[in-house]
């Protein structure tokens, strides 16, 4: 009897447990309300991050197929560049084993994972255009020269493609323009485009001074551009002795001759012959 | 009368059993008061609601109904804890701290600082007899030492009320006696003590007043001597009484007071505890 | 009999209680830090040192651009992993251990509010994370300086035209020293603190510390996908999407933190500059998360039956 009274008294204010549940509810509500409040802020911040080229890497299923479940998980949880580094080292191993096809695939994954690592783009392009292409040309398993030349050209283009994508991802990297210029110059022998790339590289404030020289050298090799080339070379020459390197002097001289500049405009004058010699020669004429 | 040290009024605590529509009533309509300066023993078998009552008094859990106060302040509100020292059952403190660091930590929680804190901590270590272990980590303390450092921690801010839950559980008789002496010392200094225990011998030795809980209900409550003395019996204890004297007394009783029953004649026994302490002390003194 | 007792009053009178005391929080924080340090938790730093030295030895075979790039990737990546793990593991055990050992009772029986208790414990972890970041940063800087020193020597003695050497040295310093790395470190720290606060929140209602760890790790992974779910949910509003899918995406977006926003270090390491306002905005968001989770933890904990 007395016991029942106790329960009866207790029942109306069975508070504590209910209070505990309601505190769960409050906490859950807080998380949700905060979630709703931060939603637009976070969306905006994400946009701002991406505009400042942070974290705009699309991790999709295609990528997962390439880097495997574990790598994908790691990449998802904030260790993207670490996965890229590991793959880069693996790509190096592929290089040592002369497996260029596989290497190409891996380098593509690496640059997808770490698109803002300029070095990865640069070296990937270099491997393809300079190493893989040579290997393709020397491929002993392919007897037909035409085929080997085709394969070689394809690797040039792969290298070029890496650099172009790298530039698109990293507009501030003059090195990539320089490397692209080199591929145009050395591999594709397209001196006009080589000039354009070196010129772009030279336009960056941080770029070393030789970019300007390289641009001018390439321009000098483009038929019909001798005048512009001469102007650029002359400007460099006038900057002082530190610019007057052998290649520059040779190139400048060639332009002066190609343009048949009047004697007084030339840096490299036609050597003046000793009048006495002339006289002597004349005297010798029988 | 002055404000009671502890006032429990119509306290009920119900625990629902998770995932069932059932519930357990741990404490049912409990009311009691502990006067300042008293040592109050709260007794009861396991699961009788002692610990629950204690936790509510300390504000660790909230009552389903009713109210508890410490020196007139609602014990669910933190400020009432300024007056309380608590030693839980089988406590483990931070075992990477030394004895001294432990006391300093609890002292800082009570707002003590600097030299005052260092003095107080040193004093308490001396009081509980742990001066030799002040720089030893608690991981290396024995059960009894842990219990004593627990007591020191409870006393760090000079509380007016001490709440002790099974302070001697699992401690050997020697340590147990030391803790009992410490509690008596606290009582002598005017500290109110609420003691939960089912070591009845000890409770009997030190408590002024007891309450007995059974299945959440306070079944008996009162002054210890009133509750347990047997009013219609008398004991006489002699030293060096010759057998002839005892025979004479028996004769006298039989002859002159036929209504008096002599129930038993026996030699009083020392308690096993006292015997044990005597023997171990002797051994200790020799060794 | 009453007279001598009332004459001896252990404490003068009723003590004035302060509702919130930074002193108590600080005492709890330093105590938590001491406890964690004495648990020998800093042994993981040996692992970090080993990783640093091992990777720098291994990377020697690469070009110096690669070398320094990867050294930075590995170091900051490891800092991120270690601090995140440390935050989750150190925090998850605090509350269950105090409850199990009944140490919590002794603390809450003192004039300590539950908010102060939670703040103190969490601050202890925050301090621990700070010390860890600092130590790892110092180790990283030491290895970096050492490698730069070695490589500089190689370049200078390697010979070649002076102009080329100068250019290479400039490149070296540009790759090796990046003034923005500290910003990356700050964001890593913010993320770790966020995780500590989240873990504390979960441990207030979790049944065990292993449960807390598992739930937090799951949130960690989903948190990195939250942005994708949010984009999907918001961009394809009204597009052909089932209600269930939509509800699911909304749930993920609202409940889970966007941890991708705290992954700036990948780009910072390769030299992408970060504007101060963008950094502060990101850190500010981290602070908001930290506070909200702490507050939620307090709500649950304040009504918890101990």
Short mmCIF file of N, CA and C in Angstrom, two decimals, chain C residues 6 32 36 41 50 60 99 126 137 152-153 161 167 186 198 221 230 247 284 287 299 304:
data_model
loop_
_atom_site.label_atom_id
_atom_site.label_comp_id
_atom_site.label_asym_id
_atom_site.label_seq_id
_atom_site.Cartn_x
_atom_site.Cartn_y
_atom_site.Cartn_z
N UNK C 6 30.42 23.44 17.99
CA UNK C 6 30.07 24.64 17.22
C UNK C 6 31.16 25.70 17.32
N UNK C 32 44.78 17.25 -17.25
CA UNK C 32 44.56 16.35 -18.39
C UNK C 32 45.82 16.25 -19.23
N UNK C 36 47.99 12.88 -19.93
CA UNK C 36 48.22 12.37 -21.28
C UNK C 36 49.72 12.27 -21.57
N UNK C 41 52.25 9.43 -24.39
CA UNK C 41 51.56 9.57 -25.66
C UNK C 41 52.49 10.19 -26.69
N UNK C 50 61.09 9.29 -37.26
CA UNK C 50 61.56 8.17 -38.09
C UNK C 50 61.10 8.36 -39.53
N UNK C 60 66.50 11.24 -51.44
CA UNK C 60 67.75 11.78 -51.96
C UNK C 60 67.92 11.46 -53.44
N UNK C 99 34.63 8.18 -15.61
CA UNK C 99 33.39 7.61 -15.07
C UNK C 99 33.68 6.24 -14.46
N UNK C 126 43.42 20.18 -26.36
CA UNK C 126 43.83 21.27 -27.26
C UNK C 126 45.27 21.67 -26.98
N UNK C 137 56.55 20.50 -35.87
CA UNK C 137 56.99 21.61 -36.70
C UNK C 137 58.49 21.85 -36.56
N UNK C 152 72.47 22.75 -51.09
CA UNK C 152 73.18 23.97 -51.46
C UNK C 152 74.66 23.67 -51.68
N UNK C 153 75.23 22.90 -50.76
CA UNK C 153 76.63 22.53 -50.89
C UNK C 153 76.89 21.79 -52.20
N UNK C 161 78.03 27.27 -64.95
CA UNK C 161 78.02 28.73 -65.04
C UNK C 161 77.35 29.36 -63.82
N UNK C 167 70.47 30.66 -60.36
CA UNK C 167 69.08 30.36 -60.66
C UNK C 167 68.63 29.12 -59.88
N UNK C 186 48.38 25.82 -39.25
CA UNK C 186 47.26 26.35 -38.47
C UNK C 186 45.96 25.64 -38.82
N UNK C 198 34.41 17.34 -31.42
CA UNK C 198 33.41 16.39 -31.94
C UNK C 198 33.47 15.09 -31.14
N UNK C 221 35.52 10.35 -42.29
CA UNK C 221 35.51 10.01 -43.73
C UNK C 221 34.35 10.69 -44.45
N UNK C 230 26.60 18.02 -50.53
CA UNK C 230 25.96 19.34 -50.48
C UNK C 230 25.81 19.91 -51.89
N UNK C 247 16.58 13.40 -49.48
CA UNK C 247 16.57 13.43 -48.02
C UNK C 247 17.92 12.97 -47.49
N UNK C 284 37.93 30.61 -38.64
CA UNK C 284 36.72 31.02 -37.93
C UNK C 284 35.65 29.94 -37.97
N UNK C 287 36.51 27.30 -35.53
CA UNK C 287 36.20 27.72 -34.17
C UNK C 287 34.71 27.56 -33.88
N UNK C 299 25.17 20.18 -23.25
CA UNK C 299 23.73 19.90 -23.09
C UNK C 299 23.49 18.45 -22.72
N UNK C 304 23.16 14.27 -17.79
CA UNK C 304 23.50 12.85 -17.76
C UNK C 304 23.47 12.35 -16.33
#
